[in-house]
Amino acid sequence: MEAMSLSDFQAYLSRFNLARQLRRQHHFYVGPTNSGKTYQALKTLRQANSGVYLAPLRLLAMEVRDRLTQAGVPCNLVTGEERILVPGAQHTASTIEMMRPDHAVDVAVIDEIQMLMDPDRGSAWTAALLGVPAKRVFICGANSVTESCTRLLDALQEPYTVTYLERMTPLMIEDASICGERYHADKLRKALQPGDAIIAFSRKDVLTLAARIRQWGFQVATIYGALSPEVRRGESARFANGEAQILVATDAIGMGLNLPIRRVIFANIHKFDGMAPRPLNATEMRQIAGRAGRHGLYDIGYVTVLEDDEQWHLHEMLGCDDTVAPFALPIAVGGGDIEALSQKIPTWRLAECVETLHAQYQRQSGTSALQWHVTPLQYQQALLIDETAPKLAMRDKYRLMCAPLAIQVPIARDYFVQCIQAIDNYQPRPLPLMPEWLKGQQAEYLEQAELICQHLSLYSWLGYQYPKIFRDGDLVDEARKKLNGFISLALRVQAGYGKTQREAELGQYRR
């Protein structure tokens, strides 16, 4: 989408009137991983009379809440699916989408600012940058988007400082790849050492590698995006305390997790972006590779790849400047925009409103600092809502378009449809039933357990929007504990999928 008009820009800013009144001072802490960016900002947050930490993940919000609590600072936890409010607490750790533009604090910390480039969630970082109502705002992350941020702050005439931080331990690319000219599993087995983290880019590859490395005699911790934050914390702890010698993970470790990794091994240098495989970019490779060499534990962090011909890409991405040219920061369409348009057209189809806005913003030009953004997944969600409940009020349709959902997963999509129908019929919907197999330890049910966890997350989110329909919210924690316990055990006995994607492709090539 193209840039928005000046009137639209002012209308968007009006969502954040409190922030405009505070004369905010911004402090950028930018640099590579293991440079102490967030640590520095959290020190100031801890000492403030009031504050908020805005996290990219529920897991990180939980971790910061725990750190502040342990330091004697009462802290709330607020995410889309839970509210843990501590009496008298003046600090809150929150996922970034839950930022409150109507509640002023002394200090705010916006973490992982490079997520502005995320095609699905970037608009939440724009809203925080423009709208968090704090006297002092600390912005932490990679340097890649700093110029785009400061350009916007210049337009707002809000002052800022930029502090560039360096890594506290050097990061070294190993001279040789793990397997040499051609990948072979036995070469990987012989090269593995305690403290290694192998990074793959699909759930199937992570589980296959974890199962195989466990068969080779290592204890293994496993982390990937479909796991709940509680399970990921448990697996992180197993690796941190030495119970697991090897970590196998997706790029989920690239955001903020503090793990005692000595060496990062890229199992692949490509990832699937929803459309097709593409090479990892500089920011992605730096975020992941930079997890090696934790300060205070190792003097040097190491990074490598599996095959010789992948080394050039690793050198190129870690050696180049990862700053991106200034770009228009994405902003989300609001419920008020959708409602006003639906009455103007007129239509009760959410997808038609989304299409109209898309076409309208493409025709407009003006300030290039911001641009409206509707993701393809949101559009798919809008189509599904229209199809399931065509007469539902537009404000409800918009709310449901914002629901956390993996719409591309058929079982998640089907469950979402059932929830929409419950709202449309105003019919109470109980918590998903816990299956009998939860009482056993059969690893073949691992994926089903992960999907039920996702159903619980959606149910919990909907419970805050429609408490009279999704009224079993007080049962979510107990159900989640059972599922998380099952998943944690299943990860240690699951058998993987036979071959990794690389091995399957090599097999086809050799034939």
Short mmCIF file of C-alpha atoms in Angstrom, two decimals:
data_model
loop_
_atom_site.label_atom_id
_atom_site.label_comp_id
_atom_site.label_asym_id
_atom_site.label_seq_id
_atom_site.Cartn_x
_atom_site.Cartn_y
_atom_site.Cartn_z
CA MET A 1 0.00 0.00 0.00
CA GLU A 2 1.13 3.53 -0.64
CA ALA A 3 1.53 6.33 1.84
CA MET A 4 -1.41 7.93 3.62
CA SER A 5 -2.80 11.43 3.18
CA LEU A 6 -2.09 14.23 5.64
CA SER A 7 -5.66 14.12 6.99
CA ASP A 8 -5.37 10.37 7.55
CA PHE A 9 -2.04 10.95 9.28
CA GLN A 10 -3.65 13.43 11.69
CA ALA A 11 -6.62 11.11 12.24
CA TYR A 12 -4.26 8.28 13.12
CA LEU A 13 -2.27 10.48 15.50
CA SER A 14 -5.51 11.43 17.27
CA ARG A 15 -5.63 7.85 18.63
CA PHE A 16 -2.64 8.82 20.80
CA ASN A 17 -3.53 12.24 22.25
CA LEU A 18 -2.06 11.46 25.68
CA ALA A 19 1.36 10.69 24.17
CA ARG A 20 1.26 14.04 22.33
CA GLN A 21 0.70 15.89 25.62
CA LEU A 22 3.66 14.35 27.48
CA ARG A 23 6.62 15.86 25.59
CA ARG A 24 8.23 12.46 25.38
CA GLN A 25 12.00 11.95 25.33
CA HIS A 26 13.20 8.92 23.33
CA HIS A 27 16.39 6.94 23.92
CA PHE A 28 17.49 4.40 21.30
CA TYR A 29 19.72 1.55 22.46
CA VAL A 30 20.68 -0.16 19.21
CA GLY A 31 23.24 -2.75 18.28
CA PRO A 32 23.82 -6.48 17.85
CA THR A 33 22.68 -9.24 20.17
CA ASN A 34 24.65 -9.73 23.40
CA SER A 35 25.35 -5.99 23.65
CA GLY A 36 23.23 -5.29 26.74
CA LYS A 37 20.60 -3.12 25.00
CA THR A 38 17.56 -4.35 26.89
CA TYR A 39 19.54 -4.78 30.11
CA GLN A 40 20.38 -1.06 30.13
CA ALA A 41 16.77 -0.05 29.47
CA LEU A 42 15.37 -2.41 32.11
CA LYS A 43 17.69 -0.90 34.74
CA THR A 44 16.00 2.47 34.18
CA LEU A 45 12.54 0.84 34.13
CA ARG A 46 13.22 -0.89 37.45
CA GLN A 47 14.20 2.40 39.11
CA ALA A 48 11.22 4.36 37.76
CA ASN A 49 8.12 5.12 39.81
CA SER A 50 5.95 3.63 37.06
CA GLY A 51 6.60 1.94 33.75
CA VAL A 52 5.71 -0.52 31.03
CA TYR A 53 7.74 -3.10 29.12
CA LEU A 54 6.38 -3.89 25.64
CA ALA A 55 7.47 -7.31 24.46
CA PRO A 56 7.36 -9.08 21.07
CA LEU A 57 6.42 -12.37 22.78
CA ARG A 58 4.31 -13.45 25.73
CA LEU A 59 7.36 -15.42 26.86
CA LEU A 60 9.51 -12.27 27.11
CA ALA A 61 6.76 -10.36 28.91
CA MET A 62 6.65 -13.20 31.46
CA GLU A 63 10.44 -13.17 31.86
CA VAL A 64 10.60 -9.40 32.47
CA ARG A 65 7.66 -9.58 34.91
CA ASP A 66 9.59 -12.24 36.85
CA ARG A 67 12.82 -10.20 36.80
CA LEU A 68 11.11 -7.08 38.11
CA THR A 69 9.25 -9.05 40.77
CA GLN A 70 12.49 -10.70 41.94
CA ALA A 71 14.08 -7.24 42.16
CA GLY A 72 11.31 -6.19 44.55
CA VAL A 73 9.27 -4.23 41.98
CA PRO A 74 5.61 -5.38 41.86
CA CYS A 75 4.68 -5.95 38.23
CA ASN A 76 1.50 -6.82 36.34
CA LEU A 77 1.42 -9.17 33.34
CA VAL A 78 -0.96 -8.28 30.51
CA THR A 79 -1.19 -10.22 27.24
CA GLY A 80 -4.01 -10.92 24.83
CA GLU A 81 -4.94 -14.04 26.75
CA GLU A 82 -4.19 -13.25 30.39
CA ARG A 83 -4.28 -10.48 32.97
CA ILE A 84 -2.30 -10.98 36.18
CA LEU A 85 -2.81 -7.77 38.13
CA VAL A 86 -0.83 -7.21 41.33
CA PRO A 87 -2.47 -4.88 43.91
CA GLY A 88 -0.59 -1.57 44.00
CA ALA A 89 1.75 -2.42 41.09
CA GLN A 90 2.84 0.59 39.03
CA HIS A 91 4.79 -1.48 36.48
CA THR A 92 3.41 -3.72 33.73
CA ALA A 93 5.05 -6.23 31.39
CA SER A 94 2.89 -6.57 28.31
CA THR A 95 2.87 -7.91 24.78
CA ILE A 96 3.18 -4.97 22.42
CA GLU A 97 -0.32 -5.35 20.96
CA MET A 98 -1.71 -4.67 24.48
CA MET A 99 -0.07 -1.23 24.77
CA ARG A 100 -2.44 1.20 26.53
CA PRO A 101 -2.44 4.66 24.91
CA ASP A 102 -4.63 6.02 27.75
CA HIS A 103 -2.41 5.20 30.76
CA ALA A 104 0.59 7.47 31.37
CA VAL A 105 3.81 6.11 32.96
CA ASP A 106 7.26 7.50 33.65
CA VAL A 107 9.24 4.99 31.57
CA ALA A 108 8.40 2.69 28.66
CA VAL A 109 10.65 0.08 27.02
CA ILE A 110 9.87 -0.97 23.44
CA ASP A 111 11.86 -4.13 22.70
CA GLU A 112 12.99 -5.66 19.36
CA ILE A 113 12.20 -2.52 17.33
CA GLN A 114 13.39 -4.21 14.12
CA MET A 115 10.04 -6.06 14.22
CA LEU A 116 8.69 -2.97 12.45
CA MET A 117 9.68 -4.88 9.32
CA ASP A 118 7.47 -7.86 10.20
CA PRO A 119 4.75 -8.12 7.51
CA ASP A 120 2.08 -9.32 9.96
CA ARG A 121 2.81 -7.51 13.23
CA GLY A 122 4.92 -4.45 12.34
CA SER A 123 2.00 -2.05 12.88
CA ALA A 124 2.03 -2.81 16.64
CA TRP A 125 5.58 -1.38 16.88
CA THR A 126 4.50 1.72 14.95
CA ALA A 127 1.60 2.23 17.39
CA ALA A 128 3.99 1.88 20.36
CA LEU A 129 6.55 4.27 18.87
CA LEU A 130 3.87 6.89 18.17
CA GLY A 131 1.55 6.25 21.05
CA VAL A 132 3.08 4.84 24.23
CA PRO A 133 2.32 7.53 26.85
CA ALA A 134 5.60 7.71 28.77
CA LYS A 135 7.86 10.63 29.66
CA ARG A 136 10.91 8.59 28.69
CA VAL A 137 10.75 5.92 25.99
CA PHE A 138 13.59 3.41 25.55
CA ILE A 139 13.70 1.74 22.14
CA CYS A 140 15.84 -1.39 21.91
CA GLY A 141 16.85 -3.61 19.02
CA ALA A 142 18.89 -3.92 15.86
CA ASN A 143 20.06 -0.75 14.15
CA SER A 144 18.32 -1.71 10.90
CA VAL A 145 15.25 0.56 11.30
CA THR A 146 16.65 3.45 13.38
CA GLU A 147 16.53 6.00 10.56
CA SER A 148 12.89 5.19 9.74
CA CYS A 149 12.01 5.71 13.42
CA THR A 150 13.92 8.96 13.88
CA ARG A 151 12.44 10.38 10.68
CA LEU A 152 8.98 9.89 12.19
CA LEU A 153 10.03 11.41 15.53
CA ASP A 154 11.46 14.41 13.66
CA ALA A 155 8.05 14.88 12.02
CA LEU A 156 6.48 14.83 15.49
CA GLN A 157 9.18 17.20 16.81
CA GLU A 158 9.92 14.79 19.67
CA PRO A 159 13.57 14.70 20.85
CA TYR A 160 15.70 11.55 20.87
CA THR A 161 19.21 10.26 21.51
CA VAL A 162 20.80 7.25 19.85
CA THR A 163 23.29 5.05 21.70
CA TYR A 164 25.14 2.45 19.65
CA LEU A 165 26.26 -0.58 21.66
CA GLU A 166 28.86 -3.20 20.73
CA ARG A 167 28.84 -6.91 21.49
CA MET A 168 30.31 -7.76 24.88
CA THR A 169 31.86 -10.97 23.51
CA PRO A 170 33.26 -11.34 19.97
CA LEU A 171 31.40 -13.49 17.42
CA MET A 172 33.61 -15.65 15.21
CA ILE A 173 32.70 -17.56 12.04
CA GLU A 174 34.43 -20.94 12.14
CA ASP A 175 36.99 -21.54 9.38
CA ALA A 176 35.34 -24.73 8.13
CA SER A 177 31.74 -25.83 7.74
CA ILE A 178 30.53 -28.80 9.80
CA CYS A 179 30.30 -31.31 6.92
CA GLY A 180 32.65 -29.88 4.28
CA GLU A 181 31.62 -30.07 0.64
CA ARG A 182 28.50 -32.21 1.16
CA TYR A 183 26.21 -32.76 4.13
CA HIS A 184 26.35 -36.12 5.89
CA ALA A 185 24.62 -36.94 9.16
CA ASP A 186 27.63 -38.86 10.51
CA LYS A 187 29.87 -35.80 10.06
CA LEU A 188 27.39 -33.73 12.04
CA ARG A 189 27.30 -36.36 14.80
CA LYS A 190 31.09 -36.30 15.18
CA ALA A 191 31.25 -32.50 15.20
CA LEU A 192 28.58 -31.84 17.86
CA GLN A 193 29.72 -30.45 21.21
CA PRO A 194 27.90 -29.48 24.42
CA GLY A 195 26.68 -25.87 24.15
CA ASP A 196 25.79 -26.20 20.45
CA ALA A 197 22.50 -24.81 19.16
CA ILE A 198 21.31 -26.17 15.81
CA ILE A 199 18.88 -23.83 14.06
CA ALA A 200 16.38 -25.22 11.57
CA PHE A 201 13.41 -23.45 10.00
CA SER A 202 10.53 -25.87 10.27
CA ARG A 203 8.89 -27.77 13.10
CA LYS A 204 9.44 -31.08 11.28
CA ASP A 205 13.17 -30.48 10.84
CA VAL A 206 13.57 -29.44 14.48
CA LEU A 207 11.81 -32.55 15.77
CA THR A 208 13.67 -34.85 13.34
CA LEU A 209 17.08 -33.44 14.29
CA ALA A 210 16.24 -33.50 18.00
CA ALA A 211 15.17 -37.15 17.88
CA ARG A 212 18.29 -38.18 15.97
CA ILE A 213 20.71 -36.27 18.20
CA ARG A 214 19.07 -37.87 21.22
CA GLN A 215 19.68 -41.29 19.59
CA TRP A 216 23.34 -40.31 19.24
CA GLY A 217 23.56 -40.12 23.02
CA PHE A 218 23.05 -36.42 23.75
CA GLN A 219 20.41 -34.87 25.97
CA VAL A 220 18.46 -32.39 23.83
CA ALA A 221 16.29 -29.31 24.47
CA THR A 222 13.78 -28.31 21.79
CA ILE A 223 12.28 -24.89 21.01
CA TYR A 224 9.96 -23.90 18.16
CA GLY A 225 7.12 -21.44 17.62
CA ALA A 226 4.16 -23.83 18.07
CA LEU A 227 5.21 -24.57 21.66
CA SER A 228 3.56 -22.58 24.43
CA PRO A 229 5.69 -20.03 26.32
CA GLU A 230 5.61 -22.27 29.40
CA VAL A 231 7.09 -25.24 27.49
CA ARG A 232 9.69 -23.02 25.82
CA ARG A 233 10.71 -21.72 29.24
CA GLY A 234 11.04 -25.27 30.50
CA GLU A 235 13.18 -26.32 27.54
CA SER A 236 15.32 -23.18 27.91
CA ALA A 237 15.84 -24.00 31.57
CA ARG A 238 16.92 -27.58 30.75
CA PHE A 239 19.58 -26.23 28.40
CA ALA A 240 20.62 -23.45 30.78
CA ASN A 241 21.12 -25.76 33.76
CA GLY A 242 23.04 -28.38 31.77
CA GLU A 243 20.35 -31.05 31.83
CA ALA A 244 20.36 -30.81 28.01
CA GLN A 245 23.70 -30.53 26.19
CA ILE A 246 22.39 -29.60 22.73
CA LEU A 247 19.64 -27.17 21.75
CA VAL A 248 17.65 -27.71 18.55
CA ALA A 249 15.46 -24.73 17.72
CA THR A 250 13.85 -22.59 15.07
CA ASP A 251 14.56 -18.88 14.73
CA ALA A 252 12.20 -18.49 17.73
CA ILE A 253 15.43 -18.14 19.75
CA GLY A 254 16.31 -14.98 17.79
CA MET A 255 14.15 -12.76 19.99
CA GLY A 256 15.46 -12.07 23.43
CA LEU A 257 15.97 -15.53 24.91
CA ASN A 258 19.11 -15.59 27.08
CA LEU A 259 20.62 -19.01 26.55
CA PRO A 260 24.13 -20.35 27.30
CA ILE A 261 24.93 -21.11 23.64
CA ARG A 262 28.60 -21.56 22.75
CA ARG A 263 28.10 -22.19 19.02
CA VAL A 264 25.22 -21.62 16.60
CA ILE A 265 24.99 -24.08 13.70
CA PHE A 266 22.65 -23.12 10.86
CA ALA A 267 21.00 -26.31 9.59
CA ASN A 268 19.80 -24.24 6.65
CA ILE A 269 20.34 -20.75 5.26
CA HIS A 270 16.84 -20.56 3.74
CA LYS A 271 13.42 -20.22 5.35
CA PHE A 272 9.87 -20.48 4.00
CA ASP A 273 8.20 -17.05 4.13
CA GLY A 274 4.62 -18.21 3.51
CA MET A 275 5.01 -18.09 -0.26
CA ALA A 276 8.37 -19.68 -1.11
CA PRO A 277 11.80 -20.44 0.39
CA ARG A 278 14.13 -17.42 0.51
CA PRO A 279 17.66 -16.82 1.82
CA LEU A 280 17.93 -15.50 5.37
CA ASN A 281 18.56 -11.77 5.41
CA ALA A 282 21.25 -9.92 7.35
CA THR A 283 19.06 -8.92 10.30
CA GLU A 284 17.72 -12.48 10.72
CA MET A 285 21.15 -14.11 10.56
CA ARG A 286 22.62 -11.59 13.01
CA GLN A 287 19.78 -12.01 15.50
CA ILE A 288 20.22 -15.79 15.48
CA ALA A 289 24.02 -16.05 15.20
CA GLY A 290 24.40 -13.40 17.90
CA ARG A 291 22.89 -15.74 20.50
CA ALA A 292 26.26 -17.52 20.60
CA GLY A 293 28.84 -16.51 23.21
CA ARG A 294 26.74 -15.42 26.16
CA HIS A 295 28.55 -12.70 28.12
CA GLY A 296 29.97 -13.92 31.41
CA LEU A 297 29.97 -17.55 30.31
CA TYR A 298 32.04 -17.68 27.11
CA ASP A 299 34.92 -15.51 25.88
CA ILE A 300 33.94 -16.02 22.22
CA GLY A 301 30.76 -17.04 20.41
CA TYR A 302 31.06 -19.25 17.33
CA VAL A 303 28.80 -19.66 14.30
CA THR A 304 28.92 -22.02 11.34
CA VAL A 305 26.92 -23.78 8.63
CA LEU A 306 26.66 -27.38 7.42
CA GLU A 307 28.18 -27.14 3.91
CA ASP A 308 31.09 -25.20 2.41
CA ASP A 309 29.00 -23.45 -0.27
CA GLU A 310 26.79 -21.92 2.44
CA GLN A 311 29.70 -20.13 4.10
CA TRP A 312 29.76 -17.26 1.61
CA HIS A 313 26.18 -16.30 2.56
CA LEU A 314 27.01 -16.43 6.27
CA HIS A 315 30.08 -14.20 5.76
CA GLU A 316 28.10 -11.84 3.53
CA MET A 317 25.17 -11.42 5.93
CA LEU A 318 27.26 -11.04 9.08
CA GLY A 319 29.73 -8.70 7.38
CA CYS A 320 27.38 -6.31 5.58
CA ASP A 321 25.53 -3.26 6.89
CA ASP A 322 22.05 -4.47 7.86
CA THR A 323 20.45 -1.02 8.02
CA VAL A 324 17.56 -0.69 5.61
CA ALA A 325 16.65 2.38 3.58
CA PRO A 326 13.99 4.57 5.28
CA PHE A 327 10.55 3.13 4.68
CA ALA A 328 6.97 4.05 5.55
CA LEU A 329 6.12 2.45 8.88
CA PRO A 330 3.03 0.20 8.77
CA ILE A 331 -0.11 1.17 10.69
CA ALA A 332 -3.22 -0.91 11.29
CA VAL A 333 -6.70 0.02 10.16
CA GLY A 334 -8.90 0.77 13.20
CA GLY A 335 -12.36 -0.50 14.04
CA GLY A 336 -13.75 3.03 13.67
CA ASP A 337 -12.38 3.25 10.10
CA ILE A 338 -14.09 -0.02 9.19
CA GLU A 339 -17.44 0.93 10.78
CA ALA A 340 -17.52 4.36 9.13
CA LEU A 341 -16.74 2.88 5.72
CA SER A 342 -19.32 0.09 6.05
CA GLN A 343 -22.03 2.71 6.61
CA LYS A 344 -20.79 4.87 3.75
CA ILE A 345 -20.62 2.15 1.05
CA PRO A 346 -22.97 0.67 2.53
CA THR A 347 -22.03 -2.97 3.19
CA TRP A 348 -21.96 -5.51 6.00
CA ARG A 349 -19.10 -7.42 4.38
CA LEU A 350 -15.85 -6.90 6.27
CA ALA A 351 -13.75 -8.18 3.36
CA GLU A 352 -15.35 -5.58 1.06
CA CYS A 353 -14.39 -2.81 3.49
CA VAL A 354 -10.83 -4.12 3.66
CA GLU A 355 -10.61 -4.27 -0.16
CA THR A 356 -12.02 -0.74 -0.48
CA LEU A 357 -9.55 0.68 2.04
CA HIS A 358 -6.71 -1.09 0.26
CA ALA A 359 -7.68 0.47 -3.08
CA GLN A 360 -8.28 3.88 -1.48
CA TYR A 361 -4.86 4.04 0.18
CA GLN A 362 -3.12 2.92 -3.00
CA ARG A 363 -4.51 5.99 -4.77
CA GLN A 364 -3.48 8.41 -2.04
CA SER A 365 -0.15 10.11 -1.57
CA GLY A 366 1.22 12.44 1.10
CA THR A 367 3.59 11.93 3.98
CA SER A 368 5.84 8.95 3.38
CA ALA A 369 6.48 8.33 7.08
CA LEU A 370 3.50 5.99 7.54
CA GLN A 371 1.34 3.70 5.44
CA TRP A 372 -1.84 1.76 6.12
CA HIS A 373 -1.41 -1.99 6.17
CA VAL A 374 -3.79 -4.94 5.98
CA THR A 375 -2.08 -8.32 5.84
CA PRO A 376 -3.16 -11.11 3.47
CA LEU A 377 -3.92 -13.29 6.52
CA GLN A 378 -6.24 -10.60 7.93
CA TYR A 379 -8.04 -10.47 4.59
CA GLN A 380 -8.47 -14.26 4.64
CA GLN A 381 -9.79 -13.96 8.19
CA ALA A 382 -12.26 -11.29 7.03
CA LEU A 383 -13.54 -13.54 4.22
CA LEU A 384 -14.01 -16.41 6.68
CA ILE A 385 -15.91 -14.21 9.16
CA ASP A 386 -18.22 -12.89 6.42
CA GLU A 387 -18.90 -16.41 5.19
CA THR A 388 -19.59 -17.81 8.68
CA ALA A 389 -21.63 -14.94 10.17
CA PRO A 390 -22.69 -12.52 7.41
CA LYS A 391 -25.08 -10.54 9.66
CA LEU A 392 -22.73 -10.11 12.62
CA ALA A 393 -22.22 -6.47 13.67
CA MET A 394 -19.25 -4.82 11.94
CA ARG A 395 -17.52 -3.99 15.23
CA ASP A 396 -17.64 -7.70 16.14
CA LYS A 397 -16.33 -8.67 12.71
CA TYR A 398 -13.43 -6.25 13.06
CA ARG A 399 -12.65 -7.55 16.56
CA LEU A 400 -12.59 -11.13 15.25
CA MET A 401 -10.29 -10.11 12.39
CA CYS A 402 -7.77 -9.17 15.09
CA ALA A 403 -8.02 -12.55 16.88
CA PRO A 404 -4.74 -14.52 17.19
CA LEU A 405 -5.15 -17.33 14.69
CA ALA A 406 -3.08 -19.59 12.44
CA ILE A 407 -5.77 -19.46 9.74
CA GLN A 408 -3.66 -21.50 7.33
CA VAL A 409 -3.92 -24.52 9.70
CA PRO A 410 -7.23 -26.33 8.91
CA ILE A 411 -7.93 -27.49 12.50
CA ALA A 412 -7.31 -23.98 13.89
CA ARG A 413 -9.53 -22.53 11.16
CA ASP A 414 -12.34 -24.99 11.96
CA TYR A 415 -12.19 -24.17 15.67
CA PHE A 416 -12.32 -20.45 14.89
CA VAL A 417 -15.46 -21.02 12.78
CA GLN A 418 -17.11 -22.76 15.76
CA CYS A 419 -16.23 -19.79 17.96
CA ILE A 420 -17.66 -17.30 15.44
CA GLN A 421 -20.90 -19.30 15.33
CA ALA A 422 -21.12 -19.22 19.13
CA ILE A 423 -20.79 -15.41 19.06
CA ASP A 424 -23.28 -15.07 16.20
CA ASN A 425 -25.87 -17.20 18.05
CA TYR A 426 -24.96 -15.73 21.44
CA GLN A 427 -24.52 -19.28 22.71
CA PRO A 428 -22.11 -20.09 25.56
CA ARG A 429 -19.20 -22.21 24.44
CA PRO A 430 -17.33 -24.45 26.90
CA LEU A 431 -13.58 -24.97 27.01
CA PRO A 432 -12.23 -27.57 24.53
CA LEU A 433 -12.48 -31.07 25.99
CA MET A 434 -9.26 -32.62 27.25
CA PRO A 435 -8.68 -35.94 25.41
CA GLU A 436 -8.10 -39.29 27.12
CA TRP A 437 -4.63 -39.68 25.62
CA LEU A 438 -3.40 -36.84 27.87
CA LYS A 439 -3.18 -39.43 30.65
CA GLY A 440 -0.51 -41.35 28.71
CA GLN A 441 2.81 -40.44 27.12
CA GLN A 442 2.21 -41.29 23.46
CA ALA A 443 4.39 -38.91 21.46
CA GLU A 444 2.26 -39.39 18.33
CA TYR A 445 -0.25 -36.97 19.87
CA LEU A 446 2.32 -34.16 20.19
CA GLU A 447 0.96 -32.08 17.30
CA GLN A 448 -2.62 -32.51 18.49
CA ALA A 449 -1.60 -31.30 21.96
CA GLU A 450 0.04 -28.21 20.42
CA LEU A 451 -3.14 -27.46 18.45
CA ILE A 452 -5.34 -27.77 21.56
CA CYS A 453 -2.96 -25.33 23.29
CA GLN A 454 -3.58 -22.90 20.42
CA HIS A 455 -7.34 -23.43 20.83
CA LEU A 456 -6.95 -22.54 24.52
CA SER A 457 -5.06 -19.36 23.62
CA LEU A 458 -7.84 -18.31 21.24
CA TYR A 459 -10.51 -19.24 23.82
CA SER A 460 -8.72 -17.19 26.47
CA TRP A 461 -8.40 -14.19 24.11
CA LEU A 462 -12.09 -14.42 23.20
CA GLY A 463 -12.96 -14.71 26.87
CA TYR A 464 -11.76 -11.13 27.42
CA GLN A 465 -13.78 -9.91 24.41
CA TYR A 466 -16.95 -11.97 25.05
CA PRO A 467 -16.94 -13.08 28.71
CA LYS A 468 -20.59 -14.20 28.69
CA ILE A 469 -19.99 -16.61 25.79
CA PHE A 470 -16.48 -17.91 26.55
CA ARG A 471 -17.01 -18.12 30.29
CA ASP A 472 -14.70 -21.00 31.23
CA GLY A 473 -11.62 -18.77 31.33
CA ASP A 474 -10.87 -19.76 34.93
CA LEU A 475 -10.33 -23.35 33.71
CA VAL A 476 -7.75 -22.41 31.06
CA ASP A 477 -4.69 -22.47 33.36
CA GLU A 478 -5.38 -26.00 34.63
CA ALA A 479 -6.01 -27.32 31.11
CA ARG A 480 -2.86 -25.61 29.88
CA LYS A 481 -0.78 -27.18 32.67
CA LYS A 482 -1.96 -30.68 31.66
CA LEU A 483 -1.19 -30.07 28.00
CA ASN A 484 2.18 -28.47 28.70
CA GLY A 485 3.16 -31.39 30.91
CA PHE A 486 2.22 -33.84 28.16
CA ILE A 487 4.10 -31.84 25.50
CA SER A 488 7.24 -31.54 27.64
CA LEU A 489 7.39 -35.32 28.08
CA ALA A 490 6.50 -36.04 24.44
CA LEU A 491 9.38 -33.84 23.20
CA ARG A 492 11.85 -36.15 24.96
CA VAL A 493 10.56 -39.35 23.36
CA GLN A 494 9.22 -38.25 19.94
CA ALA A 495 10.81 -40.04 16.98
CA GLY A 496 10.94 -37.25 14.38
CA TYR A 497 9.98 -37.58 10.72
CA GLY A 498 12.73 -39.79 9.31
CA LYS A 499 14.52 -37.28 7.09
CA THR A 500 15.07 -33.55 7.25
CA GLN A 501 14.11 -31.43 4.26
CA ARG A 502 17.78 -31.19 3.26
CA GLU A 503 18.16 -34.98 3.36
CA ALA A 504 14.99 -35.51 1.32
CA GLU A 505 16.25 -33.08 -1.34
CA LEU A 506 19.69 -34.74 -1.38
CA GLY A 507 17.99 -38.12 -1.89
CA GLN A 508 16.06 -36.81 -4.90
CA TYR A 509 19.22 -35.23 -6.30
CA ARG A 510 21.19 -38.48 -6.02
CA ARG A 511 18.48 -40.43 -7.77
#
